[in-house]
Amino acid sequence: MKPDVLVYYPTRARQMEMLEARYTLHRLDLAADPDALLAEVGLRCTAMVTNGHRVLDRALLAKLPNLKIAASSSAGYDTMDVAACTEHGVTITNTPDVLTDDVADIALLLLLATRRKLIVGDRWVRSGDWGRNGPLPLTSATAGKRVGIVGLGRIGRAIAHRCEALRLEVGYTGRSRKPDTAYAFFPDLVELARWSDILVIATTGGADTQALVGAAAIAALGPEGTLINIARGTVVDEPAMIAALQSGGLGAAGLDVYLNEPTPDPAFAAMDNVVLYPHHASGTFETRNAMAQLVVDNLSAYFSGKPLLTPVNGEIQR
Ligand code: DGY
């Protein structure tokens, strides 16, 4: 008898084949009547395959009374009620580390593209404006400027290392000073924004960081400032950011994440001082395969009684 596993959000095709070979998969993601499927198999499923874009809350947990593991194919888990999962005896696993380089690369891609107006320049060439109107207006240099990083975790550090190579001075804010780095620490986010030419948001999403970068930080970054967000749309006060970008109170923004995904506020599309990416910082074959494999490997560890590879909220209570 193969164990029953609920698929709330599928993972990569090759890893889905591996899962199918080992388990009886119940496709909640494809179910015409999700409630009927949960009523039928909810008791039998001790494991779930999911993703950070799916909500795992008390209501769903109540329909899965024997669930022990929710294996997610994303690093972020802000859509999952971690406290409720812990109370319910469910361990969440996520996919840290394997996406760090790709996400940090996209932060730098957005940083440079935004400051050097890559998209405007591309249009300048394609449209014939170059021939008609002459050179693109000058842009602002990056080397020698200051970058403030909000959240010096694994991804924040990878961004900081890349920024050093660009000859940027690095400062950061976070819950506490990191004893193993000489980067300037700012306990206050608004002070960091005031010091910075570029502010890069690399913190986790969720209730603790909701609108953390608000109107005051945006105003402190100012008309010459560049805001980069590769974390979660929720971390920024998005209406305040849009208003500042429109009025010139904030210079420019490079964004991978938004409040309303996948249909962000249409105001973004009308602005030339933003560079937009569709929440795809980890979207390479190599990284997505590694993330999917972690889902498979965490489930294997669970079903063979071994320690989980990347648990978020403690080990499985067997
Ligand atoms: C993550 O892994 O959390 C990324 O944002 C992709 O979902």
Short mmCIF file of C-alpha atoms and ligand atoms in Angstrom, two decimals:
data_model
loop_
_atom_site.label_atom_id
_atom_site.label_comp_id
_atom_site.label_asym_id
_atom_site.label_seq_id
_atom_site.Cartn_x
_atom_site.Cartn_y
_atom_site.Cartn_z
CA MET A 1 0.00 0.00 0.00
CA LYS A 2 1.44 3.37 -1.00
CA PRO A 3 0.98 6.21 1.53
CA ASP A 4 -1.59 8.89 0.69
CA VAL A 5 -0.25 12.35 -0.11
CA LEU A 6 -2.36 15.42 -0.81
CA VAL A 7 -1.16 17.66 -3.65
CA TYR A 8 -2.23 21.21 -2.86
CA TYR A 9 0.22 22.72 -5.37
CA PRO A 10 2.22 20.52 -7.74
CA THR A 11 5.96 20.63 -8.09
CA ARG A 12 8.16 20.10 -11.20
CA ALA A 13 7.10 17.34 -13.63
CA ARG A 14 10.08 15.04 -12.98
CA GLN A 15 9.63 15.26 -9.23
CA MET A 16 5.87 14.72 -9.60
CA GLU A 17 6.72 11.45 -11.39
CA MET A 18 8.93 10.44 -8.46
CA LEU A 19 6.12 11.24 -6.04
CA GLU A 20 3.60 9.32 -8.12
CA ALA A 21 5.85 6.25 -8.10
CA ARG A 22 6.09 6.28 -4.31
CA TYR A 23 2.72 7.58 -3.08
CA THR A 24 -0.98 7.67 -3.91
CA LEU A 25 -1.42 11.30 -4.87
CA HIS A 26 -4.72 13.08 -4.28
CA ARG A 27 -4.89 16.15 -6.53
CA LEU A 28 -6.56 18.90 -4.55
CA ASP A 29 -5.03 21.34 -7.06
CA LEU A 30 -7.09 19.73 -9.87
CA ALA A 31 -10.23 18.79 -7.92
CA ALA A 32 -13.55 20.04 -9.35
CA ASP A 33 -14.98 19.78 -5.82
CA PRO A 34 -12.13 20.32 -3.32
CA ASP A 35 -14.41 19.87 -0.27
CA ALA A 36 -15.64 16.51 -1.54
CA LEU A 37 -12.05 15.35 -2.10
CA LEU A 38 -11.01 16.49 1.36
CA ALA A 39 -14.03 14.72 2.90
CA GLU A 40 -13.03 11.53 1.07
CA VAL A 41 -9.26 11.45 1.68
CA GLY A 42 -8.60 14.07 4.38
CA LEU A 43 -8.33 11.48 7.17
CA ARG A 44 -5.86 9.33 5.23
CA CYS A 45 -3.38 12.03 4.21
CA THR A 46 -0.45 12.51 6.58
CA ALA A 47 1.59 14.49 4.05
CA MET A 48 0.96 17.41 1.73
CA VAL A 49 2.86 18.86 -1.25
CA THR A 50 2.37 22.60 -1.40
CA ASN A 51 3.90 25.98 -2.18
CA GLY A 52 4.23 29.32 -0.41
CA HIS A 53 1.55 30.81 -2.64
CA ARG A 54 -1.15 28.52 -1.19
CA VAL A 55 -2.96 29.40 2.04
CA LEU A 56 -2.65 26.78 4.77
CA ASP A 57 -4.87 27.91 7.62
CA ARG A 58 -6.88 26.48 10.52
CA ALA A 59 -9.89 25.79 8.31
CA LEU A 60 -7.87 23.55 5.99
CA LEU A 61 -5.94 21.94 8.84
CA ALA A 62 -9.27 20.97 10.43
CA LYS A 63 -10.03 18.91 7.32
CA LEU A 64 -6.67 17.12 7.58
CA PRO A 65 -6.65 15.81 11.16
CA ASN A 66 -3.72 13.41 10.61
CA LEU A 67 -1.49 15.71 8.60
CA LYS A 68 2.13 15.65 9.81
CA ILE A 69 4.12 17.35 7.07
CA ALA A 70 3.44 20.15 4.58
CA ALA A 71 6.36 20.05 2.15
CA SER A 72 6.53 23.37 0.32
CA SER A 73 8.45 24.11 -2.86
CA SER A 74 9.21 27.70 -1.84
CA ALA A 75 11.45 29.42 0.65
CA GLY A 76 8.74 31.82 1.84
CA TYR A 77 5.90 30.46 3.94
CA ASP A 78 4.03 33.65 4.84
CA THR A 79 0.75 32.23 3.51
CA MET A 80 0.94 29.37 6.00
CA ASP A 81 -0.25 29.77 9.58
CA VAL A 82 2.90 28.44 11.26
CA ALA A 83 1.47 28.72 14.80
CA ALA A 84 -1.66 26.80 13.79
CA CYS A 85 0.47 24.15 12.04
CA THR A 86 2.63 23.73 15.14
CA GLU A 87 -0.46 23.39 17.38
CA HIS A 88 -1.88 20.89 14.93
CA GLY A 89 1.38 18.87 14.96
CA VAL A 90 2.23 19.74 11.35
CA THR A 91 5.84 20.44 10.35
CA ILE A 92 6.32 22.74 7.37
CA THR A 93 9.39 22.23 5.21
CA ASN A 94 10.62 24.92 2.81
CA THR A 95 13.43 25.40 0.27
CA PRO A 96 16.09 27.74 1.67
CA ASP A 97 19.66 28.02 0.33
CA VAL A 98 19.07 26.48 -3.11
CA LEU A 99 17.54 29.72 -4.43
CA THR A 100 19.89 32.21 -2.75
CA ASP A 101 22.16 32.93 -5.73
CA ASP A 102 19.37 33.27 -8.28
CA VAL A 103 17.34 35.61 -6.06
CA ALA A 104 20.41 37.72 -5.26
CA ASP A 105 21.21 37.89 -8.98
CA ILE A 106 17.75 39.26 -9.72
CA ALA A 107 18.14 41.88 -6.97
CA LEU A 108 21.31 43.08 -8.71
CA LEU A 109 19.72 42.83 -12.15
CA LEU A 110 16.85 45.06 -10.98
CA LEU A 111 19.23 47.42 -9.19
CA LEU A 112 21.38 48.06 -12.25
CA ALA A 113 18.51 47.98 -14.76
CA THR A 114 16.55 50.50 -12.69
CA ARG A 115 19.42 52.92 -12.13
CA ARG A 116 20.73 52.75 -15.71
CA LYS A 117 17.21 52.80 -17.23
CA LEU A 118 17.72 49.56 -19.16
CA ILE A 119 14.07 49.20 -20.24
CA VAL A 120 13.80 52.85 -21.32
CA GLY A 121 17.10 52.47 -23.19
CA ASP A 122 15.95 49.28 -24.88
CA ARG A 123 12.80 51.09 -26.06
CA TRP A 124 14.95 54.06 -27.15
CA VAL A 125 16.83 51.81 -29.56
CA ARG A 126 13.86 49.73 -30.79
CA SER A 127 11.55 52.69 -31.39
CA GLY A 128 14.07 54.67 -33.39
CA ASP A 129 14.15 57.46 -30.76
CA TRP A 130 17.93 57.15 -30.72
CA GLY A 131 18.15 58.09 -34.41
CA ARG A 132 15.40 60.70 -34.15
CA ASN A 133 16.17 62.29 -30.78
CA GLY A 134 19.84 61.56 -30.09
CA PRO A 135 21.41 59.99 -27.00
CA LEU A 136 19.45 58.71 -24.01
CA PRO A 137 19.47 61.26 -21.13
CA LEU A 138 22.25 60.64 -18.60
CA THR A 139 21.66 58.28 -15.67
CA SER A 140 23.18 58.07 -12.19
CA ALA A 141 26.27 55.92 -11.43
CA THR A 142 26.17 53.01 -9.00
CA ALA A 143 29.80 52.54 -7.91
CA GLY A 144 30.64 54.55 -4.82
CA LYS A 145 27.01 54.87 -3.69
CA ARG A 146 25.40 53.40 -0.56
CA VAL A 147 23.10 50.41 -0.44
CA GLY A 148 20.93 49.61 2.57
CA ILE A 149 19.73 46.04 2.92
CA VAL A 150 16.56 45.32 4.85
CA GLY A 151 17.12 41.84 6.30
CA LEU A 152 20.66 40.45 6.28
CA GLY A 153 19.67 36.78 6.08
CA ARG A 154 21.03 34.31 3.56
CA ILE A 155 19.68 36.21 0.54
CA GLY A 156 20.49 39.63 2.04
CA ARG A 157 24.11 38.58 2.53
CA ALA A 158 24.38 37.23 -1.01
CA ILE A 159 23.09 40.58 -2.26
CA ALA A 160 25.57 42.42 -0.02
CA HIS A 161 28.49 40.39 -1.43
CA ARG A 162 27.44 41.23 -4.99
CA CYS A 163 27.05 44.90 -4.03
CA GLU A 164 30.62 44.95 -2.70
CA ALA A 165 31.80 43.78 -6.13
CA LEU A 166 29.97 46.79 -7.60
CA ARG A 167 31.92 49.01 -5.15
CA LEU A 168 28.83 49.96 -3.17
CA GLU A 169 29.08 50.74 0.54
CA VAL A 170 26.77 48.36 2.43
CA GLY A 171 24.59 49.03 5.47
CA TYR A 172 21.73 46.96 6.83
CA THR A 173 18.86 46.77 9.26
CA GLY A 174 17.25 43.78 10.88
CA ARG A 175 16.12 42.45 14.23
CA SER A 176 19.66 42.58 15.59
CA ARG A 177 23.25 43.45 14.73
CA LYS A 178 25.10 40.54 13.09
CA PRO A 179 28.34 39.97 15.01
CA ASP A 180 30.08 38.38 12.00
CA THR A 181 29.92 41.35 9.61
CA ALA A 182 31.49 44.79 9.47
CA TYR A 183 28.65 46.31 7.43
CA ALA A 184 27.13 49.36 9.14
CA PHE A 185 24.10 48.37 11.26
CA PHE A 186 21.10 50.70 11.53
CA PRO A 187 18.58 49.70 14.21
CA ASP A 188 16.10 52.11 12.62
CA LEU A 189 14.85 51.43 9.09
CA VAL A 190 14.08 55.10 8.35
CA GLU A 191 17.65 56.04 9.33
CA LEU A 192 18.98 53.33 7.01
CA ALA A 193 16.79 54.67 4.19
CA ARG A 194 18.07 58.22 4.83
CA TRP A 195 21.70 56.98 4.66
CA SER A 196 21.07 54.89 1.51
CA ASP A 197 21.03 55.74 -2.18
CA ILE A 198 19.55 52.30 -2.83
CA LEU A 199 17.36 50.30 -0.45
CA VAL A 200 17.03 46.56 -1.10
CA ILE A 201 14.27 44.64 0.67
CA ALA A 202 15.33 41.07 1.41
CA THR A 203 13.39 40.25 4.55
CA THR A 204 10.69 37.61 5.06
CA GLY A 205 7.02 38.35 4.42
CA GLY A 206 4.14 37.85 6.83
CA ALA A 207 2.44 39.73 9.65
CA ASP A 208 5.72 40.78 11.33
CA THR A 209 6.91 42.73 8.28
CA GLN A 210 3.57 44.01 6.92
CA ALA A 211 4.15 47.51 5.39
CA LEU A 212 7.51 47.66 7.21
CA VAL A 213 8.82 49.97 4.49
CA GLY A 214 6.24 52.72 4.87
CA ALA A 215 5.80 56.32 3.75
CA ALA A 216 8.47 57.62 6.15
CA ALA A 217 11.17 55.25 4.86
CA ILE A 218 10.19 55.95 1.25
CA ALA A 219 10.40 59.73 1.85
CA ALA A 220 13.78 59.26 3.58
CA LEU A 221 15.11 57.36 0.55
CA GLY A 222 13.93 60.31 -1.48
CA PRO A 223 13.76 61.65 -5.04
CA GLU A 224 17.21 60.31 -6.00
CA GLY A 225 16.68 56.99 -4.22
CA THR A 226 16.15 53.54 -5.72
CA LEU A 227 13.97 50.93 -4.02
CA ILE A 228 14.45 47.25 -4.87
CA ASN A 229 12.07 44.57 -3.60
CA ILE A 230 12.72 40.86 -4.10
CA ALA A 231 11.03 39.83 -0.83
CA ARG A 232 7.24 40.11 -0.68
CA GLY A 233 4.88 42.84 -1.87
CA THR A 234 3.41 43.02 1.62
CA VAL A 235 6.67 44.36 3.09
CA VAL A 236 6.17 47.74 1.35
CA ASP A 237 3.29 50.18 1.77
CA GLU A 238 2.51 49.81 -1.94
CA PRO A 239 0.05 52.73 -2.31
CA ALA A 240 2.61 55.02 -0.61
CA MET A 241 5.35 53.73 -2.92
CA ILE A 242 3.22 54.27 -6.05
CA ALA A 243 2.26 57.80 -4.95
CA ALA A 244 5.93 58.65 -4.28
CA LEU A 245 7.05 57.22 -7.64
CA GLN A 246 4.35 59.26 -9.42
CA SER A 247 5.10 62.51 -7.59
CA GLY A 248 8.89 62.25 -7.76
CA GLY A 249 9.16 61.72 -3.99
CA LEU A 250 10.91 58.42 -4.76
CA GLY A 251 13.33 58.22 -7.69
CA ALA A 252 12.81 54.71 -9.01
CA ALA A 253 11.91 51.13 -8.09
CA GLY A 254 12.89 47.67 -9.31
CA LEU A 255 10.31 45.11 -8.27
CA ASP A 256 9.94 41.35 -8.41
CA VAL A 257 7.00 41.23 -5.97
CA TYR A 258 3.67 43.03 -5.56
CA LEU A 259 0.62 43.16 -3.33
CA ASN A 260 -1.68 41.70 -5.97
CA GLU A 261 0.01 38.90 -7.85
CA PRO A 262 -0.28 38.01 -10.67
CA THR A 263 -2.22 41.17 -11.56
CA PRO A 264 -0.33 44.04 -9.90
CA ASP A 265 -1.69 47.57 -9.65
CA PRO A 266 -1.92 48.89 -13.28
CA ALA A 267 -0.30 52.15 -12.11
CA PHE A 268 3.08 50.39 -12.38
CA ALA A 269 2.70 49.82 -16.11
CA ALA A 270 2.30 53.53 -16.76
CA MET A 271 5.57 54.54 -15.08
CA ASP A 272 8.98 54.82 -16.73
CA ASN A 273 10.85 54.93 -13.42
CA VAL A 274 10.12 51.29 -12.54
CA VAL A 275 11.56 48.00 -13.76
CA LEU A 276 9.15 45.11 -13.26
CA TYR A 277 9.77 41.36 -13.02
CA PRO A 278 6.96 38.80 -12.48
CA HIS A 279 7.93 37.25 -9.09
CA HIS A 280 10.42 35.05 -10.88
CA ALA A 281 13.67 35.57 -9.00
CA SER A 282 14.08 31.83 -8.36
CA GLY A 283 12.78 30.96 -11.83
CA THR A 284 15.69 29.03 -13.35
CA PHE A 285 15.65 25.34 -14.30
CA GLU A 286 18.49 24.60 -11.90
CA THR A 287 16.97 26.28 -8.88
CA ARG A 288 13.38 25.17 -9.44
CA ASN A 289 14.59 21.57 -9.89
CA ALA A 290 16.54 21.80 -6.64
CA MET A 291 13.50 23.26 -4.86
CA ALA A 292 11.28 20.45 -6.19
CA GLN A 293 13.84 17.84 -5.17
CA LEU A 294 13.79 19.18 -1.62
CA VAL A 295 10.04 18.49 -1.52
CA VAL A 296 10.68 14.89 -2.62
CA ASP A 297 13.58 14.45 -0.19
CA ASN A 298 11.72 15.90 2.78
CA LEU A 299 8.80 13.55 2.13
CA SER A 300 11.20 10.59 1.80
CA ALA A 301 12.81 11.54 5.11
CA TYR A 302 9.39 11.75 6.77
CA PHE A 303 8.14 8.42 5.45
CA SER A 304 11.40 6.64 6.32
CA GLY A 305 11.55 8.03 9.85
CA LYS A 306 14.67 10.14 9.22
CA PRO A 307 15.24 13.79 10.26
CA LEU A 308 13.72 16.30 7.84
CA LEU A 309 16.16 18.26 5.67
CA THR A 310 14.66 21.75 5.95
CA PRO A 311 12.01 21.97 8.68
CA VAL A 312 10.57 25.41 9.49
CA ASN A 313 8.86 24.71 12.80
CA GLY A 314 10.68 21.85 14.48
CA GLU A 315 10.86 18.14 13.82
CA ILE A 316 7.91 15.84 13.17
CA GLN A 317 6.03 14.76 16.29
CA ARG A 318 5.75 11.06 15.52
C1 DGY B 1 9.97 31.68 -2.61
O1 DGY B 1 10.54 30.60 -2.73
O2 DGY B 1 9.45 32.04 -1.55
C2 DGY B 1 9.92 32.55 -3.80
O3 DGY B 1 9.34 33.77 -3.55
C3 DGY B 1 9.20 31.84 -4.94
O4 DGY B 1 7.91 31.53 -4.54
#
